[in-house]
Backbone as JSON, one array per atom type, in Angstrom:
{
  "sequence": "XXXXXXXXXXXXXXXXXXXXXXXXXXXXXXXXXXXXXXXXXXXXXXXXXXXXXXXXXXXXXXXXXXXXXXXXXXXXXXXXXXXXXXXXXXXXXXXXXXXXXXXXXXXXXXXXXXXXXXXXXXXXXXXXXXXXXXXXXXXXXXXXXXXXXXXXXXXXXXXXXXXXXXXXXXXXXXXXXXXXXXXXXXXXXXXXXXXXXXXXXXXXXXXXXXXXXXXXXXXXXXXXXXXXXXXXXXXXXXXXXXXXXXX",
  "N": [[129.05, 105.19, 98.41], [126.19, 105.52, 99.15], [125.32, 105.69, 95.55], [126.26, 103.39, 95.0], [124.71, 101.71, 96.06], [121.84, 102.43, 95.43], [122.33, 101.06, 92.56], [122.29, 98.59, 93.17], [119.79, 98.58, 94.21], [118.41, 98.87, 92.05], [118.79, 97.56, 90.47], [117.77, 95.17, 91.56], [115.21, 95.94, 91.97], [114.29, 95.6, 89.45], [114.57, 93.0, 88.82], [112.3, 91.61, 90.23], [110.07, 93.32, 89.04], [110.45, 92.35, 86.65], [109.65, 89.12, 87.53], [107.02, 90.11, 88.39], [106.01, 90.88, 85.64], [106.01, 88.45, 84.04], [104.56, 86.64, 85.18], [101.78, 84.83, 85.75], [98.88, 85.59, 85.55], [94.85, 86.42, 86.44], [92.2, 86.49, 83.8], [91.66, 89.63, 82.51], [92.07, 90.73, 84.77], [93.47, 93.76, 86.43], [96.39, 95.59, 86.46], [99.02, 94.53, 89.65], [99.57, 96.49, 91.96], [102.82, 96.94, 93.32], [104.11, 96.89, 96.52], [106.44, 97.85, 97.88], [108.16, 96.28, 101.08], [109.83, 98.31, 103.77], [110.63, 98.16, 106.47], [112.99, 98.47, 108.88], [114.77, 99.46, 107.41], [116.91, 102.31, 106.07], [115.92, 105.56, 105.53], [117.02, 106.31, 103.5], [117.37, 105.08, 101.61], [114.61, 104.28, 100.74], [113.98, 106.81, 99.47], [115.74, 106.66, 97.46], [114.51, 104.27, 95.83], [112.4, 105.57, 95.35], [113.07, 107.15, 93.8], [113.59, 105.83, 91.54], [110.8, 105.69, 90.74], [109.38, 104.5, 92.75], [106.22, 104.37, 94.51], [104.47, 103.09, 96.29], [104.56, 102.08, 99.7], [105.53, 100.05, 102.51], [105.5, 99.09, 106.14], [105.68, 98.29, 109.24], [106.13, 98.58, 111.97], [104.92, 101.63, 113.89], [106.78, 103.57, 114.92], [108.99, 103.75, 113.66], [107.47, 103.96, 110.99], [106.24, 106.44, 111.27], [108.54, 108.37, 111.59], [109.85, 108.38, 108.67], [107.97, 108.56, 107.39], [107.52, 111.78, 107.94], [109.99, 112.56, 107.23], [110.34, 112.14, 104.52], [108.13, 113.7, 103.02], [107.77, 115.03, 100.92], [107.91, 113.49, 98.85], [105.47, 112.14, 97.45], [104.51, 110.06, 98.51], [103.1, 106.72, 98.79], [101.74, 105.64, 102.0], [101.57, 102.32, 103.75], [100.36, 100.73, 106.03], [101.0, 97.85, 107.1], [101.99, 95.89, 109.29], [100.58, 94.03, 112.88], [98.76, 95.95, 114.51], [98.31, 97.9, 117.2], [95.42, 99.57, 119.05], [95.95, 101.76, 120.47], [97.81, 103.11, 119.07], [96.22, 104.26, 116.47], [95.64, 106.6, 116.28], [98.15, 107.98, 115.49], [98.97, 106.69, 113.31], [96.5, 107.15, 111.4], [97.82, 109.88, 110.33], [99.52, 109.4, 108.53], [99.55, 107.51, 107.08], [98.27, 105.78, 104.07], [96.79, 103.06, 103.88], [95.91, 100.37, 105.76], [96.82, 97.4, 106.05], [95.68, 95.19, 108.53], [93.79, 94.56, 109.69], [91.63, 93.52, 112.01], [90.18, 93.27, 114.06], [87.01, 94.03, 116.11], [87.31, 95.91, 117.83], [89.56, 97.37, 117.29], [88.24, 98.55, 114.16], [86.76, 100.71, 115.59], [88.69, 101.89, 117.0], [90.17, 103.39, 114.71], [88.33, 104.67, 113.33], [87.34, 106.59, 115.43], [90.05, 107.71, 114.88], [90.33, 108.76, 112.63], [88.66, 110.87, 112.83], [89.2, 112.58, 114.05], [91.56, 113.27, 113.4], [90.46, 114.52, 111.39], [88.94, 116.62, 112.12], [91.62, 117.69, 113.42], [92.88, 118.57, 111.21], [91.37, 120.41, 109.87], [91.12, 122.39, 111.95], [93.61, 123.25, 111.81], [94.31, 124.83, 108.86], [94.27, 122.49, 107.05], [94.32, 120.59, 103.8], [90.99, 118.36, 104.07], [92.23, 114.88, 104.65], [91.71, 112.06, 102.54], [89.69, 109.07, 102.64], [90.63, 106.3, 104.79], [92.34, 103.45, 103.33], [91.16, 100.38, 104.26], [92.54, 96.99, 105.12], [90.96, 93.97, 105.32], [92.78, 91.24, 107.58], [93.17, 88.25, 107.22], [93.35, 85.15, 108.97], [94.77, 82.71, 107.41], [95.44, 79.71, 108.42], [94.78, 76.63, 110.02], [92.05, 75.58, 112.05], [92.67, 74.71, 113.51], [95.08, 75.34, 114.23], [95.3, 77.58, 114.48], [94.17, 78.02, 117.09], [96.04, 76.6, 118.81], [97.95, 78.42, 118.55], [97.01, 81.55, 119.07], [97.73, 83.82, 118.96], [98.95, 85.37, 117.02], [98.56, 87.55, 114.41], [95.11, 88.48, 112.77], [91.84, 87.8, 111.51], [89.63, 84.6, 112.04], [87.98, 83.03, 109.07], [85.25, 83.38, 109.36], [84.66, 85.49, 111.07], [84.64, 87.47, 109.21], [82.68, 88.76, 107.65], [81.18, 90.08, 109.47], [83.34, 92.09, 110.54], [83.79, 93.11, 108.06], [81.35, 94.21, 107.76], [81.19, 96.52, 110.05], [83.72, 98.2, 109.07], [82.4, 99.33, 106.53], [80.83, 100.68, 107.62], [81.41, 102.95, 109.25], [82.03, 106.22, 109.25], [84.66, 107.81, 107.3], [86.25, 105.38, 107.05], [87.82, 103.13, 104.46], [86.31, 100.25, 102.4], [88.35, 98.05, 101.81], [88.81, 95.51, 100.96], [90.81, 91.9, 101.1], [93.42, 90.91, 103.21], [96.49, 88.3, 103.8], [99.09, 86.35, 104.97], [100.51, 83.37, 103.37], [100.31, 80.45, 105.08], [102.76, 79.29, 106.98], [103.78, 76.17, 106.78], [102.5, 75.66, 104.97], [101.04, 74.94, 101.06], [101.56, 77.57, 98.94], [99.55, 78.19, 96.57], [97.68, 76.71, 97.58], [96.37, 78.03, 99.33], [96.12, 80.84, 98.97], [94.31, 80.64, 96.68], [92.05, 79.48, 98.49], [91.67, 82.29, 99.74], [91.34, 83.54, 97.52], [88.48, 82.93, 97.27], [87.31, 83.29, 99.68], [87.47, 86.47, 99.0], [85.8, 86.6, 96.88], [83.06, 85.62, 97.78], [83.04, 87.87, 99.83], [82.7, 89.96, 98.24], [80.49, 89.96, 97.7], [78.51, 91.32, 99.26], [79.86, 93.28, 99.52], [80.63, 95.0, 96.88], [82.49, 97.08, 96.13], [84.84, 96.08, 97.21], [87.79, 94.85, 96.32], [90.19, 94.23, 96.39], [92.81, 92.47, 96.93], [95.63, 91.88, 99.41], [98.47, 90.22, 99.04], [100.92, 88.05, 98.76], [104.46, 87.66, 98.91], [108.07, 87.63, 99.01], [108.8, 85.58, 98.35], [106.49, 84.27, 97.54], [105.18, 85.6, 95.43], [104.28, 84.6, 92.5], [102.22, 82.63, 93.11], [100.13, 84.01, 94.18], [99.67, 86.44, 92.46], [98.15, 84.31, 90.55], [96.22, 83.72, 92.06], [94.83, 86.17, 91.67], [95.93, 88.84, 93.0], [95.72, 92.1, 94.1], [97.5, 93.57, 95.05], [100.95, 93.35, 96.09], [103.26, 92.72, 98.26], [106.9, 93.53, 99.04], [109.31, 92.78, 99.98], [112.36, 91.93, 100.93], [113.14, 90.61, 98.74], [113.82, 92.97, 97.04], [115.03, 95.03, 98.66], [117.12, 93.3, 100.03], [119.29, 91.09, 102.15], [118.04, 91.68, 105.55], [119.06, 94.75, 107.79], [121.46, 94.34, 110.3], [119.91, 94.44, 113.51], [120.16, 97.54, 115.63]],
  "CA": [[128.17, 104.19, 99.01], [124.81, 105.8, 97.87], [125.71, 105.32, 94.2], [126.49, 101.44, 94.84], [123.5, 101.05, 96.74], [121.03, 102.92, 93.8], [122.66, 100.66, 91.8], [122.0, 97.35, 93.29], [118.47, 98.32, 94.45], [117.86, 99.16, 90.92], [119.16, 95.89, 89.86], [116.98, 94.37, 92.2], [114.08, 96.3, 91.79], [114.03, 95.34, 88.18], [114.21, 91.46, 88.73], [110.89, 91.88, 90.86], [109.05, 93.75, 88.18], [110.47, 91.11, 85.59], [108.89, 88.24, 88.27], [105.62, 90.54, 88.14], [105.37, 91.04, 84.58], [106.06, 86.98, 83.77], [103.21, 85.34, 86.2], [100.22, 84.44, 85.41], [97.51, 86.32, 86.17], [93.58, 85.89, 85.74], [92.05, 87.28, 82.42], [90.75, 91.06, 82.97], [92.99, 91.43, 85.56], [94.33, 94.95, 86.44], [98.45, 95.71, 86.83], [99.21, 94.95, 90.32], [100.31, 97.53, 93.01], [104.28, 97.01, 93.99], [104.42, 97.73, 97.65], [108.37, 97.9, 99.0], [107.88, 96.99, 102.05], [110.63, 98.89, 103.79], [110.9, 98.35, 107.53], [114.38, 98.52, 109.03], [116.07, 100.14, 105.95], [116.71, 103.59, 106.36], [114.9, 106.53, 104.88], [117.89, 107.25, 102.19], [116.78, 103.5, 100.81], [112.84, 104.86, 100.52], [114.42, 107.72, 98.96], [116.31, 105.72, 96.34], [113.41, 103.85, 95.28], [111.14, 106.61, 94.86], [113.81, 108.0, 91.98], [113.2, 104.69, 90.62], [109.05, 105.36, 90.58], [108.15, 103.53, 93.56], [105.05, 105.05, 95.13], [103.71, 102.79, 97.79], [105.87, 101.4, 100.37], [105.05, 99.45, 103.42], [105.81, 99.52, 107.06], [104.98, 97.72, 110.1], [106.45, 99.38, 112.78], [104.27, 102.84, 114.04], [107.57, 104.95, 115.27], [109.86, 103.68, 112.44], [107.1, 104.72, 109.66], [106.22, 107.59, 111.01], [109.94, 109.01, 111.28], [109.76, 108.05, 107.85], [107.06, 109.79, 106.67], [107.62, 112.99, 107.55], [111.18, 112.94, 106.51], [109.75, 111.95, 103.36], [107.1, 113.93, 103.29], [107.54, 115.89, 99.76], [108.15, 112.66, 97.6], [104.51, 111.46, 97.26], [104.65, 108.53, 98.6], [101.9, 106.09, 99.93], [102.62, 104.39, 103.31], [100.53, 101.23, 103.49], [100.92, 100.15, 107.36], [101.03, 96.26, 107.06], [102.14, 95.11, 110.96], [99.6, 94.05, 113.64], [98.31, 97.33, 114.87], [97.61, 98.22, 118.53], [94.28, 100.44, 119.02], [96.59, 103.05, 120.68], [98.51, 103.48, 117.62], [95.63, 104.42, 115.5], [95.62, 108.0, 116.17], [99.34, 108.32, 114.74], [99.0, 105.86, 111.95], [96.19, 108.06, 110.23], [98.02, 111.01, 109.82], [100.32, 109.16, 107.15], [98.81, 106.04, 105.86], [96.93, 106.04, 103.16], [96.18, 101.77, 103.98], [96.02, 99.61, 106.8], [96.76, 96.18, 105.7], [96.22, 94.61, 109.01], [92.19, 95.07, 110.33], [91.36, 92.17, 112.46], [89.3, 93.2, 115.19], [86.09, 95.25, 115.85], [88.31, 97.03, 118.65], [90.66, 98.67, 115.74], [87.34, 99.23, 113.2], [86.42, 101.35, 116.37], [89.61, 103.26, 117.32], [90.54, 103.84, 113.67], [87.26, 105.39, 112.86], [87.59, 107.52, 116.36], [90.97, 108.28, 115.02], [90.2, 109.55, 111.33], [87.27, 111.95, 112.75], [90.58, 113.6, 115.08], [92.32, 113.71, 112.15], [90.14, 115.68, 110.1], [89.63, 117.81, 112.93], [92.79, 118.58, 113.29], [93.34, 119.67, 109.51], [90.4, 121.65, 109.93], [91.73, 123.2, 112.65], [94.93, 123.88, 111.11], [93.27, 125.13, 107.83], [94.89, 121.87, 105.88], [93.28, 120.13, 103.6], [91.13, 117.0, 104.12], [92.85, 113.83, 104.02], [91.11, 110.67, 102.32], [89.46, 107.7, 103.56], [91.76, 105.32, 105.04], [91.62, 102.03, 103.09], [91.08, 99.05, 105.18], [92.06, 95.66, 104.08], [90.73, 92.69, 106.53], [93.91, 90.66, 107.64], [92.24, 87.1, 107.53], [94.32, 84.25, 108.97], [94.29, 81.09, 106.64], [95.79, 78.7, 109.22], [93.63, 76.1, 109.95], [91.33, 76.48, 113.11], [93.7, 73.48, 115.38], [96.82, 75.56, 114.51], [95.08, 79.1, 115.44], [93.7, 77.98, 118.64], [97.61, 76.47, 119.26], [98.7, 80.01, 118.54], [96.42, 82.7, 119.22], [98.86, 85.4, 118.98], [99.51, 86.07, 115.39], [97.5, 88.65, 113.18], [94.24, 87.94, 111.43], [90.65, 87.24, 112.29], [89.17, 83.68, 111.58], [87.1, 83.29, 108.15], [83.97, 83.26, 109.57], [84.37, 86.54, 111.36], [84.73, 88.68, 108.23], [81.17, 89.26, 107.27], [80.86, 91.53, 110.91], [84.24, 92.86, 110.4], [83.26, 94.21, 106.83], [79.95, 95.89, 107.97], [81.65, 97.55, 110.93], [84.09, 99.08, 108.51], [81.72, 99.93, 106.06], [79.6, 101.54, 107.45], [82.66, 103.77, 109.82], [83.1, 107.31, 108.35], [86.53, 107.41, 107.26], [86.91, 104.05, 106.97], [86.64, 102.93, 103.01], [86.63, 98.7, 103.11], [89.49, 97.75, 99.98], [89.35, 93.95, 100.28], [90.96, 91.38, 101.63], [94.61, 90.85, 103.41], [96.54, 87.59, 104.15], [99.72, 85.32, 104.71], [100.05, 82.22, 103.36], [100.45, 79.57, 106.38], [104.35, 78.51, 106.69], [103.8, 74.93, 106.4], [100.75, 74.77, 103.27], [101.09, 75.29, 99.95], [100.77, 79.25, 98.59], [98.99, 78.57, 95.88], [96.24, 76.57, 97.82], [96.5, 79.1, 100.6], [95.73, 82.11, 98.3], [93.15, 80.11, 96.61], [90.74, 79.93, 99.67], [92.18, 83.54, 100.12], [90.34, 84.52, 96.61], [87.37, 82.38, 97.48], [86.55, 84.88, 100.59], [87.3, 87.69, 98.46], [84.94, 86.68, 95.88], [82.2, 86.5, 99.05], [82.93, 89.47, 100.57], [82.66, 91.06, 97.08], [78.45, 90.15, 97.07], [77.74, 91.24, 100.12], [80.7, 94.9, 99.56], [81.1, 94.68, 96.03], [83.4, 97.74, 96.31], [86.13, 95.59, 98.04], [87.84, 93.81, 95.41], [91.35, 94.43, 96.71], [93.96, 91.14, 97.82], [96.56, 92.2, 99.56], [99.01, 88.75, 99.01], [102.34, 87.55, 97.77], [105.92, 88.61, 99.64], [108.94, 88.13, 97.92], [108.74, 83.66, 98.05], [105.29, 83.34, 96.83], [104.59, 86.34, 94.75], [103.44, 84.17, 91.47], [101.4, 81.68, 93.54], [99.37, 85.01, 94.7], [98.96, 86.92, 91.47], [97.7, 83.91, 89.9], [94.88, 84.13, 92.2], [93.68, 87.58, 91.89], [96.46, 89.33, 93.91], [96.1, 93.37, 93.67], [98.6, 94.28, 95.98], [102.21, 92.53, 96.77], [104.36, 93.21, 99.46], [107.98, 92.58, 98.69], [110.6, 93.43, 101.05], [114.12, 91.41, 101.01], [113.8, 90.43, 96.85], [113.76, 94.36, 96.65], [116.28, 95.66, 99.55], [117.96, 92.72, 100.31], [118.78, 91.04, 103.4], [117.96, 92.62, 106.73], [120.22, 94.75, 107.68], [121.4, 94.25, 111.85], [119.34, 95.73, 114.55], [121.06, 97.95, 116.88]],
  "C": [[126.74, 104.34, 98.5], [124.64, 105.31, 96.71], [125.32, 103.61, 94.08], [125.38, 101.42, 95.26], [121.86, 101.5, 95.82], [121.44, 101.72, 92.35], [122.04, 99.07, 92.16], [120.53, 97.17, 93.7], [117.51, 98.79, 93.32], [117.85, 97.71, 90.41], [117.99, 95.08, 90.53], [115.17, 94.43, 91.99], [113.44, 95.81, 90.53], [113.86, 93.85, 87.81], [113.25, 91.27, 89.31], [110.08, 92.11, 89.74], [108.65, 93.01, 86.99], [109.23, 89.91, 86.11], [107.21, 88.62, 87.72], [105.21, 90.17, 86.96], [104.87, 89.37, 83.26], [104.73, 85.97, 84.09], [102.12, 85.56, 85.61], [99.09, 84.88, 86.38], [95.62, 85.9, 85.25], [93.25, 86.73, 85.15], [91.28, 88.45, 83.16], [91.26, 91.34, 84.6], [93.91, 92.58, 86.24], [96.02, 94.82, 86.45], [98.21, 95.82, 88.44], [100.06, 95.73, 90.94], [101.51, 96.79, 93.93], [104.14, 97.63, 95.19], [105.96, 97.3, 98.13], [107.84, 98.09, 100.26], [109.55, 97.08, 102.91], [111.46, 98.72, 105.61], [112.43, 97.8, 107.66], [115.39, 99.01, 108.6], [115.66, 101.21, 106.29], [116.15, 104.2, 105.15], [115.85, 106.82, 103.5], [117.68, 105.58, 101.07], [115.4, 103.55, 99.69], [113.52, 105.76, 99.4], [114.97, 107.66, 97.3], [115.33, 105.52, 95.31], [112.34, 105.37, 94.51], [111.75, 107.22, 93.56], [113.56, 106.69, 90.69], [111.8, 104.12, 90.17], [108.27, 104.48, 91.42], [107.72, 104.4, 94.12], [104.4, 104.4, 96.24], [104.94, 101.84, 98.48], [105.03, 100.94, 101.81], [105.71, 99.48, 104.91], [105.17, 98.6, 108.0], [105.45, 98.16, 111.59], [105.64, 101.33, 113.05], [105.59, 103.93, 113.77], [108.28, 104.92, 114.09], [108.85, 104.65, 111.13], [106.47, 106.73, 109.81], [107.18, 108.9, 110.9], [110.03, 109.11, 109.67], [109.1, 108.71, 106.97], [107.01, 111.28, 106.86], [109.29, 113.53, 107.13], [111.37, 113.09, 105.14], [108.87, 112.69, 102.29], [106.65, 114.6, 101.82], [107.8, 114.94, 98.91], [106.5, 111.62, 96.75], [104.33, 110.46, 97.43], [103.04, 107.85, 99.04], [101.95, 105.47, 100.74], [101.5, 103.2, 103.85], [101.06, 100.41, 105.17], [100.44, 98.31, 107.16], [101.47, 95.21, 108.09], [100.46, 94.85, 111.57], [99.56, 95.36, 114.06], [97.8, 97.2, 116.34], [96.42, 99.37, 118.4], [94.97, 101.94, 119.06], [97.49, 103.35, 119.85], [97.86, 104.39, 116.68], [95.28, 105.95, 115.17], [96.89, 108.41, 115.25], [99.43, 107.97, 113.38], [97.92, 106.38, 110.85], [96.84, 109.62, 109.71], [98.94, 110.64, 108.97], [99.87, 107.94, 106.47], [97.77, 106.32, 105.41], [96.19, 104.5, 102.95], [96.52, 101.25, 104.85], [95.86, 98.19, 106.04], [95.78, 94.89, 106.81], [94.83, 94.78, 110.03], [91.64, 93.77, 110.66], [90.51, 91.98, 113.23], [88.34, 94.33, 114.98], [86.94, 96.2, 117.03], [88.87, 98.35, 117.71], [89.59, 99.34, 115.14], [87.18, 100.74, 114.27], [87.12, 102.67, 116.8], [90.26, 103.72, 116.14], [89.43, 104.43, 113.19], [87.36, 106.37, 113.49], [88.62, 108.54, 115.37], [91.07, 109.24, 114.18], [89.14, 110.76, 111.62], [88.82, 112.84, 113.96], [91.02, 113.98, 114.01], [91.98, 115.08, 111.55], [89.73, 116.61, 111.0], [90.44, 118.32, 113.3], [93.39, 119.07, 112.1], [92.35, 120.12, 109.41], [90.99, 123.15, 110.71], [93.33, 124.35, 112.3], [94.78, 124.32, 109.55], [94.57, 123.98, 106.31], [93.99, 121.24, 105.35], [92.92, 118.48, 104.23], [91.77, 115.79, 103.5], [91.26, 112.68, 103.2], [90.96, 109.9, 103.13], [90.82, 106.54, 103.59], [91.07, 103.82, 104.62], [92.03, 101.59, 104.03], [91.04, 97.73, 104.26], [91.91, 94.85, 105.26], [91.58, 91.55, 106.57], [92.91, 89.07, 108.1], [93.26, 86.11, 107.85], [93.99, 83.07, 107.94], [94.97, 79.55, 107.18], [94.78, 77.88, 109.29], [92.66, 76.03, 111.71], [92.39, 75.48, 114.26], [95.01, 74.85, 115.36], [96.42, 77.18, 114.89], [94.48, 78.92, 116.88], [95.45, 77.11, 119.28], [98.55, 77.72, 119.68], [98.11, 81.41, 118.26], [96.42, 84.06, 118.52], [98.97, 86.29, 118.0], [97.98, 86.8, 115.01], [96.67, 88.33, 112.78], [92.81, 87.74, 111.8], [90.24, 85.98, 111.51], [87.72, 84.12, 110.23], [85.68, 83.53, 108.72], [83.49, 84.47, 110.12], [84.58, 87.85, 110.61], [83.86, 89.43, 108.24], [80.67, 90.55, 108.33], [81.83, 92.29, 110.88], [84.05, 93.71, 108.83], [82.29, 95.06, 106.96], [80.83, 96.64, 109.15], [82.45, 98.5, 110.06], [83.68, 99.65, 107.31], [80.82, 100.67, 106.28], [80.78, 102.78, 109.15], [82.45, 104.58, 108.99], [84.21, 107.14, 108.48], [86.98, 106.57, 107.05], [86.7, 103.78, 105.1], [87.22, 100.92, 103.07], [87.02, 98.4, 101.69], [88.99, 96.04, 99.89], [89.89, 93.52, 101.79], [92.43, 90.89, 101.69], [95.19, 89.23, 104.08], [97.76, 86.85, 103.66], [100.2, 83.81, 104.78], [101.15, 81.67, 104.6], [102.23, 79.07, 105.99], [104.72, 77.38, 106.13], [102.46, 74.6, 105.59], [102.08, 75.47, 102.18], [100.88, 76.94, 99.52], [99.84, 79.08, 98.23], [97.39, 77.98, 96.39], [95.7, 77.59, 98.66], [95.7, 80.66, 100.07], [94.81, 81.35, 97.27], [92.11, 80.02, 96.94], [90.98, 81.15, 99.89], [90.4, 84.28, 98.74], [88.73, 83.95, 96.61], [86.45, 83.15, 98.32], [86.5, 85.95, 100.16], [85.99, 87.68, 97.73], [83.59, 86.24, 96.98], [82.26, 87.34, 99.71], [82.39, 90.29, 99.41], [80.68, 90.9, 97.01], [77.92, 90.71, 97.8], [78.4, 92.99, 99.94], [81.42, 94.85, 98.01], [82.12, 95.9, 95.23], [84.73, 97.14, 96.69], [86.88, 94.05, 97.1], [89.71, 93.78, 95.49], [92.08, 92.96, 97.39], [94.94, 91.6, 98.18], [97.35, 90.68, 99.74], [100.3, 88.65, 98.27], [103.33, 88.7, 98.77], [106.97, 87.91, 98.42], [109.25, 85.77, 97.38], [107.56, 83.19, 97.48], [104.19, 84.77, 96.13], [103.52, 85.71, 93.54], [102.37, 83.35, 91.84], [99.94, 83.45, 93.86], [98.56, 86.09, 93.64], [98.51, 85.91, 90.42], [96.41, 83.54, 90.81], [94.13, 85.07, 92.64], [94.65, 88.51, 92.77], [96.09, 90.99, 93.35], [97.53, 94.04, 94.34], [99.53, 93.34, 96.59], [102.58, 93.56, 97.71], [105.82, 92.31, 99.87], [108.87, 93.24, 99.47], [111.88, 93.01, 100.26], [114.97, 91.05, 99.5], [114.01, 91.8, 96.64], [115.37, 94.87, 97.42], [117.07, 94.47, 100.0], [118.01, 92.15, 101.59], [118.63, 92.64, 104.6], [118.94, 93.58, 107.24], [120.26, 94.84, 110.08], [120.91, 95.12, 112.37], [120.33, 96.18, 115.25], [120.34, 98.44, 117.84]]
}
């Protein structure tokens, strides 16, 4: 079963990278960062991959990734938390992520800054070394303002409240501010969607011209995303396949 399943998430893995290496990207462009994101699939999946050179992997679930990560714990991985995030999470979620996709509120800037100064007191304490700053990417909704005041609920802070959400996490120890995170609206277009996406990037970048990071593109609108500026995908189901049943 292993075997077969190395086999087909090789197969798979490799029509992704094809996708990647095909699209159209803008000139002076870096290679973007492959994130697998992984939730639901077990750890011997992660495991797989990693023989196959994947290095960052994604997660949106707290208990799932952190089971995960320390089962993991000797393969170098990078665990890139990419769910909505509760505050009370943020203590757990720095001791293995090395990125938060998913920074929406000044609440979080607040208890993820708290959380990284615990942190490094507790690998002080325990004479390990310090970890790194936890990137932050700012989860921006791109809905339009009728259909986020319809639906509150979902992930993201409105464009307009970036500019205060970037100084709060720039100026956080511990915090380092990557860029900018975001998925495109169900019913638009990607490519206009991640369009206004790189439009806020490229203002955030004058004001934090450190933060040149997009986190954009899943496994239906990867090329619409690295043709405007994507650094960072997040491909789940073209990678592992479908879901597999909760129990």
């Amino acid at each position: 079963m292993h075997s077969s399943r190395a086999v087909e998430l090789a197969d798979r893995l490799g029509r992704v990278r094809a996708r990647i290496a095909a699209a159209d990207r803008p000139a002076r462009s870096g290679e973007p960062r492959l994130i697998v994101v992984t939730k639901y699939f077990p750890a011997s999946d992660v495991e797989i991959l990693a023989g196959l050179g994947v290095r960052e992997v994604g997660e949106n679930k707290d208990q799932e990734a952190a089971a995960k990560a320390a089962q993991l714990h000797g393969l170098g991985l990078h665990w890139h938390f990419i769910g909505q995030l509760q505050s009370n999470k943020a203590k757990s979620v720095v001791r293995y992520a090395s990125s938060v996709h998913s920074v929406d509120r000044l609440s979080l800037v607040t208890a993820l800054g708290k959380a990284m100064a615990a942190e490094q007191q507790r690998r002080a304490g325990e004479s390990l070394p310090v970890r790194q700053d936890l990137r932050c990417f700012l989860q921006v909704d791109l809905r339009t303002e009728h259909a986020r005041a319809a639906d509150p609920g979902r992930g993201g802070a409105a464009p307009e409240e970036l500019a205060q959400l970037a100084d709060a996490v720039a100026g956080t120890p511990g915090l380092e501010l990557s860029g900018l995170m975001a998925v495109a609206p169900l019913d638009g277009d990607p490519a206009e969607a991640f369009a206004r996406l790189r439009g806020l990037s490229e203002r955030l970048q004058k004001d934090h011209p450190g933060a040149r990071g997009i986190s954009a593109g899943m496994s239906s609108d990867l090329e619409a995303a690295l043709a405007n500026g994507a650094t960072h995908l997040r491909i789940g189901s073209d990678v592992l396949g479908p879901r597999p049943p909760v129990r």
